[in-house]
Short mmCIF file of C-alpha atoms and ligand atoms in Angstrom, two decimals:
data_model
loop_
_atom_site.label_atom_id
_atom_site.label_comp_id
_atom_site.label_asym_id
_atom_site.label_seq_id
_atom_site.Cartn_x
_atom_site.Cartn_y
_atom_site.Cartn_z
CA MET A 1 0.07 -0.03 0.10
CA LYS A 2 1.14 3.18 -0.97
CA ILE A 3 1.55 5.83 1.78
CA ILE A 4 2.17 9.04 -0.59
CA GLY A 5 1.39 9.74 -4.25
CA LYS A 6 -1.23 8.82 -6.61
CA GLY A 7 -3.14 5.70 -5.63
CA SER A 8 -2.64 6.34 -1.57
CA LYS A 9 -5.51 7.30 0.92
CA SER A 10 -3.45 10.36 1.77
CA PHE A 11 -3.17 11.59 -1.89
CA SER A 12 -7.28 11.18 -2.33
CA ILE A 13 -7.95 12.55 1.23
CA LEU A 14 -5.49 15.57 0.62
CA HIS A 15 -6.29 16.56 -2.88
CA ASN A 16 -9.94 15.89 -2.82
CA LYS A 17 -9.86 12.93 -5.20
CA CYS A 18 -11.65 9.62 -5.43
CA PRO A 19 -10.14 6.99 -3.46
CA ARG A 20 -10.75 4.46 -6.29
CA CYS A 21 -9.11 6.01 -9.37
CA SER A 22 -7.26 9.29 -7.78
CA LYS A 23 -8.78 11.28 -10.71
CA GLY A 24 -12.31 12.30 -10.31
CA ASP A 25 -13.22 15.26 -7.78
CA PHE A 26 -15.20 14.28 -4.64
CA PHE A 27 -16.24 18.00 -3.65
CA TYR A 28 -17.13 20.58 -5.75
CA SER A 29 -14.73 22.96 -4.70
CA HIS A 30 -12.35 23.90 -1.55
CA PRO A 31 -13.69 23.95 1.77
CA TYR A 32 -14.07 27.83 2.18
CA HIS A 33 -15.98 28.41 -1.05
CA LEU A 34 -19.22 29.36 0.47
CA LYS A 35 -21.64 28.77 -2.75
CA TYR A 36 -20.64 24.96 -2.74
CA PHE A 37 -20.28 24.53 0.75
CA GLY A 38 -20.43 20.68 1.66
CA LYS A 39 -21.43 19.99 -1.97
CA LYS A 40 -20.28 16.52 -3.41
CA HIS A 41 -20.63 14.77 -6.40
CA TYR A 42 -22.86 11.99 -6.50
CA ASN A 43 -20.30 9.88 -8.65
CA CYS A 44 -16.73 9.87 -9.53
CA SER A 45 -16.47 11.66 -13.10
CA ASN A 46 -13.60 9.18 -13.98
CA CYS A 47 -14.69 5.71 -12.82
CA ASP A 48 -18.26 6.23 -11.87
CA LEU A 49 -17.81 4.94 -8.23
CA LYS A 50 -20.82 6.04 -6.26
CA PHE A 51 -19.46 8.09 -3.35
CA GLU A 52 -22.61 7.65 -0.93
CA ARG A 53 -22.73 3.79 -0.70
CA GLU A 54 -25.90 3.65 0.94
CA PRO A 55 -28.19 6.06 2.32
CA GLY A 56 -26.91 7.81 5.37
CA PHE A 57 -23.29 6.54 4.73
CA PHE A 58 -21.64 9.78 5.75
CA PHE A 59 -23.55 10.14 9.03
CA GLY A 60 -20.31 7.73 10.14
CA SER A 61 -17.84 10.24 8.97
CA MET A 62 -18.50 12.10 12.36
CA PHE A 63 -16.80 9.89 14.07
CA VAL A 64 -13.87 10.84 11.93
CA SER A 65 -14.90 14.44 12.62
CA TYR A 66 -14.81 14.13 16.41
CA ALA A 67 -11.26 12.58 16.18
CA LEU A 68 -10.06 15.75 14.11
CA SER A 69 -11.54 17.97 16.89
CA VAL A 70 -9.93 16.18 19.54
CA ALA A 71 -6.68 16.38 17.61
CA LEU A 72 -7.25 20.02 17.07
CA PHE A 73 -7.89 20.32 20.79
CA VAL A 74 -4.85 18.28 21.87
CA ALA A 75 -2.47 20.57 19.28
CA TRP A 76 -3.93 23.93 20.66
CA TRP A 77 -3.69 22.32 24.11
CA ILE A 78 0.32 21.63 23.81
CA ALA A 79 0.62 25.01 21.51
CA LYS A 80 -0.71 26.82 24.55
CA SER A 81 1.35 25.08 27.40
CA VAL A 82 4.45 25.67 25.47
CA LEU A 83 3.98 29.65 24.11
CA PHE A 84 1.32 30.97 26.54
CA PRO A 85 1.64 29.08 30.04
CA GLN A 86 -0.01 31.82 31.62
CA MET A 87 -3.07 32.23 29.51
CA PRO A 88 -6.39 32.38 31.63
CA ALA A 89 -8.96 29.37 31.37
CA GLY A 90 -11.44 31.68 30.02
CA GLU A 91 -9.18 33.08 27.32
CA MET A 92 -8.01 29.49 26.22
CA VAL A 93 -11.57 28.26 26.01
CA LEU A 94 -12.40 31.22 23.88
CA VAL A 95 -9.47 30.47 21.70
CA MET A 96 -10.32 26.82 21.02
CA ILE A 97 -14.28 28.19 20.12
CA VAL A 98 -12.78 30.30 17.68
CA LEU A 99 -10.31 27.52 16.29
CA GLN A 100 -13.03 24.76 15.87
CA VAL A 101 -15.34 27.26 14.49
CA GLY A 102 -12.78 28.68 11.74
CA PHE A 103 -11.58 24.71 10.78
CA ALA A 104 -15.25 23.44 10.76
CA PRO A 105 -15.74 23.46 7.04
CA LEU A 106 -11.91 22.11 6.74
CA ASN A 107 -12.91 19.31 9.14
CA LEU A 108 -16.09 18.34 7.79
CA TYR A 109 -14.27 18.05 4.27
CA LEU A 110 -11.68 16.01 5.58
CA ALA A 111 -13.89 14.02 7.94
CA LYS A 112 -16.08 13.03 4.90
CA ILE A 113 -13.20 12.23 2.18
CA THR A 114 -11.52 10.30 5.31
CA TRP A 115 -14.61 8.09 5.95
CA LEU A 116 -15.19 7.35 2.21
CA ASN A 117 -11.47 6.57 1.96
CA LEU A 118 -11.65 3.67 4.68
CA PHE A 119 -14.03 1.67 2.68
CA VAL A 120 -12.80 2.15 -0.80
CA LYS A 121 -9.52 0.84 -2.20
CA PHE A 122 -7.11 2.39 -4.94
CA ASP A 123 -7.97 0.17 -8.02
CA GLU A 124 -5.35 0.49 -10.78
CA ASP A 125 -7.84 -0.63 -13.55
CA PHE A 126 -9.89 2.52 -12.84
CA THR A 127 -7.20 5.03 -13.46
CA LYS A 128 -7.35 4.99 -17.46
ZN1 LIG B 1 -12.82 7.34 -9.09
#
Protein backbone atom coordinates (compact mmCIF):
# COMPACT_ATOMS: atom_id res chain seq x y z
CA MET A 1 0.00 0.00 0.00
CA LYS A 2 1.35 3.40 -0.99
CA ILE A 3 1.69 6.08 1.68
CA ILE A 4 2.06 9.12 -0.57
CA GLY A 5 1.45 9.88 -4.24
CA LYS A 6 -1.34 8.90 -6.61
CA GLY A 7 -3.12 5.76 -5.47
CA SER A 8 -2.60 6.45 -1.76
CA LYS A 9 -5.23 7.36 0.81
CA SER A 10 -3.34 10.54 1.72
CA PHE A 11 -3.37 11.70 -1.91
CA SER A 12 -7.11 11.13 -2.17
CA ILE A 13 -7.82 12.93 1.11
CA LEU A 14 -5.50 15.90 0.62
CA HIS A 15 -6.27 16.44 -3.08
CA ASN A 16 -10.03 15.90 -2.92
CA LYS A 17 -9.87 12.92 -5.30
CA CYS A 18 -11.85 9.71 -5.70
CA PRO A 19 -10.26 6.95 -3.56
CA ARG A 20 -10.70 4.30 -6.28
CA CYS A 21 -9.10 6.06 -9.26
CA SER A 22 -7.38 9.17 -7.75
CA LYS A 23 -8.68 11.21 -10.70
CA GLY A 24 -12.27 12.39 -10.26
CA ASP A 25 -13.09 15.12 -7.74
CA PHE A 26 -15.04 14.30 -4.58
CA PHE A 27 -16.19 17.80 -3.54
CA TYR A 28 -17.11 20.60 -5.97
CA SER A 29 -14.57 23.03 -4.53
CA HIS A 30 -12.32 23.83 -1.58
CA PRO A 31 -13.86 23.88 1.94
CA TYR A 32 -14.11 27.66 2.25
CA HIS A 33 -15.92 28.32 -1.03
CA LEU A 34 -19.32 29.15 0.49
CA LYS A 35 -21.36 28.77 -2.72
CA TYR A 36 -20.58 25.04 -2.85
CA PHE A 37 -20.13 24.47 0.88
CA GLY A 38 -20.33 20.74 1.65
CA LYS A 39 -21.56 19.90 -1.86
CA LYS A 40 -20.04 16.70 -3.20
CA HIS A 41 -20.38 14.92 -6.49
CA TYR A 42 -22.82 12.02 -6.67
CA ASN A 43 -20.47 9.83 -8.73
CA CYS A 44 -16.83 9.94 -9.69
CA SER A 45 -16.46 11.65 -13.07
CA ASN A 46 -13.71 9.19 -14.09
CA CYS A 47 -14.63 5.72 -12.75
CA ASP A 48 -18.33 6.28 -11.90
CA LEU A 49 -17.90 5.18 -8.27
CA LYS A 50 -21.05 6.04 -6.31
CA PHE A 51 -19.70 8.08 -3.38
CA GLU A 52 -22.69 7.69 -1.04
CA ARG A 53 -22.58 3.91 -0.87
CA GLU A 54 -25.90 3.65 1.00
CA PRO A 55 -28.39 6.15 2.44
CA GLY A 56 -26.85 7.85 5.46
CA PHE A 57 -23.37 6.55 4.66
CA PHE A 58 -21.69 9.80 5.61
CA PHE A 59 -23.25 9.90 9.11
CA GLY A 60 -20.31 7.72 10.10
CA SER A 61 -17.95 10.52 9.15
CA MET A 62 -18.88 12.25 12.40
CA PHE A 63 -16.57 9.79 14.18
CA VAL A 64 -13.70 11.05 12.03
CA SER A 65 -14.85 14.63 12.60
CA TYR A 66 -14.79 14.05 16.35
CA ALA A 67 -11.25 12.63 16.16
CA LEU A 68 -10.11 15.65 14.13
CA SER A 69 -11.69 18.03 16.65
CA VAL A 70 -9.94 16.28 19.52
CA ALA A 71 -6.64 16.42 17.59
CA LEU A 72 -7.10 20.17 17.10
CA PHE A 73 -7.87 20.58 20.78
CA VAL A 74 -4.75 18.63 21.81
CA ALA A 75 -2.59 20.60 19.35
CA TRP A 76 -3.96 23.87 20.76
CA TRP A 77 -3.45 22.64 24.34
CA ILE A 78 0.20 21.79 23.66
CA ALA A 79 0.83 25.05 21.77
CA LYS A 80 -0.82 27.04 24.55
CA SER A 81 1.19 25.26 27.25
CA VAL A 82 4.47 25.95 25.45
CA LEU A 83 3.81 29.44 24.09
CA PHE A 84 1.38 30.98 26.61
CA PRO A 85 1.68 29.07 29.90
CA GLN A 86 0.09 31.92 31.91
CA MET A 87 -3.03 32.26 29.69
CA PRO A 88 -6.24 32.31 31.77
CA ALA A 89 -8.68 29.43 31.27
CA GLY A 90 -11.43 31.70 29.90
CA GLU A 91 -9.20 33.01 27.13
CA MET A 92 -8.00 29.51 26.36
CA VAL A 93 -11.57 28.29 25.91
CA LEU A 94 -12.44 31.34 23.78
CA VAL A 95 -9.48 30.69 21.45
CA MET A 96 -10.47 27.02 21.27
CA ILE A 97 -14.02 27.94 20.22
CA VAL A 98 -12.71 30.31 17.53
CA LEU A 99 -10.35 27.60 16.25
CA GLN A 100 -13.09 24.95 16.14
CA VAL A 101 -15.49 27.26 14.29
CA GLY A 102 -12.76 28.43 11.91
CA PHE A 103 -11.68 24.90 11.08
CA ALA A 104 -15.23 23.48 10.90
CA PRO A 105 -15.46 23.56 7.06
CA LEU A 106 -12.07 21.91 6.68
CA ASN A 107 -12.99 19.39 9.37
CA LEU A 108 -16.20 18.49 7.50
CA TYR A 109 -14.35 17.99 4.23
CA LEU A 110 -11.56 15.91 5.71
CA ALA A 111 -13.98 13.80 7.76
CA LYS A 112 -16.17 12.87 4.78
CA ILE A 113 -13.42 12.02 2.35
CA THR A 114 -11.49 10.15 5.06
CA TRP A 115 -14.60 8.14 5.89
CA LEU A 116 -15.03 7.19 2.23
CA ASN A 117 -11.35 6.24 2.03
CA LEU A 118 -11.83 3.76 4.88
CA PHE A 119 -14.21 1.73 2.70
CA VAL A 120 -12.90 2.13 -0.84
CA LYS A 121 -9.57 0.76 -2.07
CA PHE A 122 -7.48 2.15 -4.89
CA ASP A 123 -7.86 0.10 -8.06
CA GLU A 124 -5.37 0.58 -10.88
CA ASP A 125 -7.88 -0.75 -13.44
CA PHE A 126 -9.93 2.42 -13.01
CA THR A 127 -7.08 4.89 -13.56
CA LYS A 128 -7.33 4.91 -17.37
ZN1 LIG B 1 -12.98 7.51 -9.46
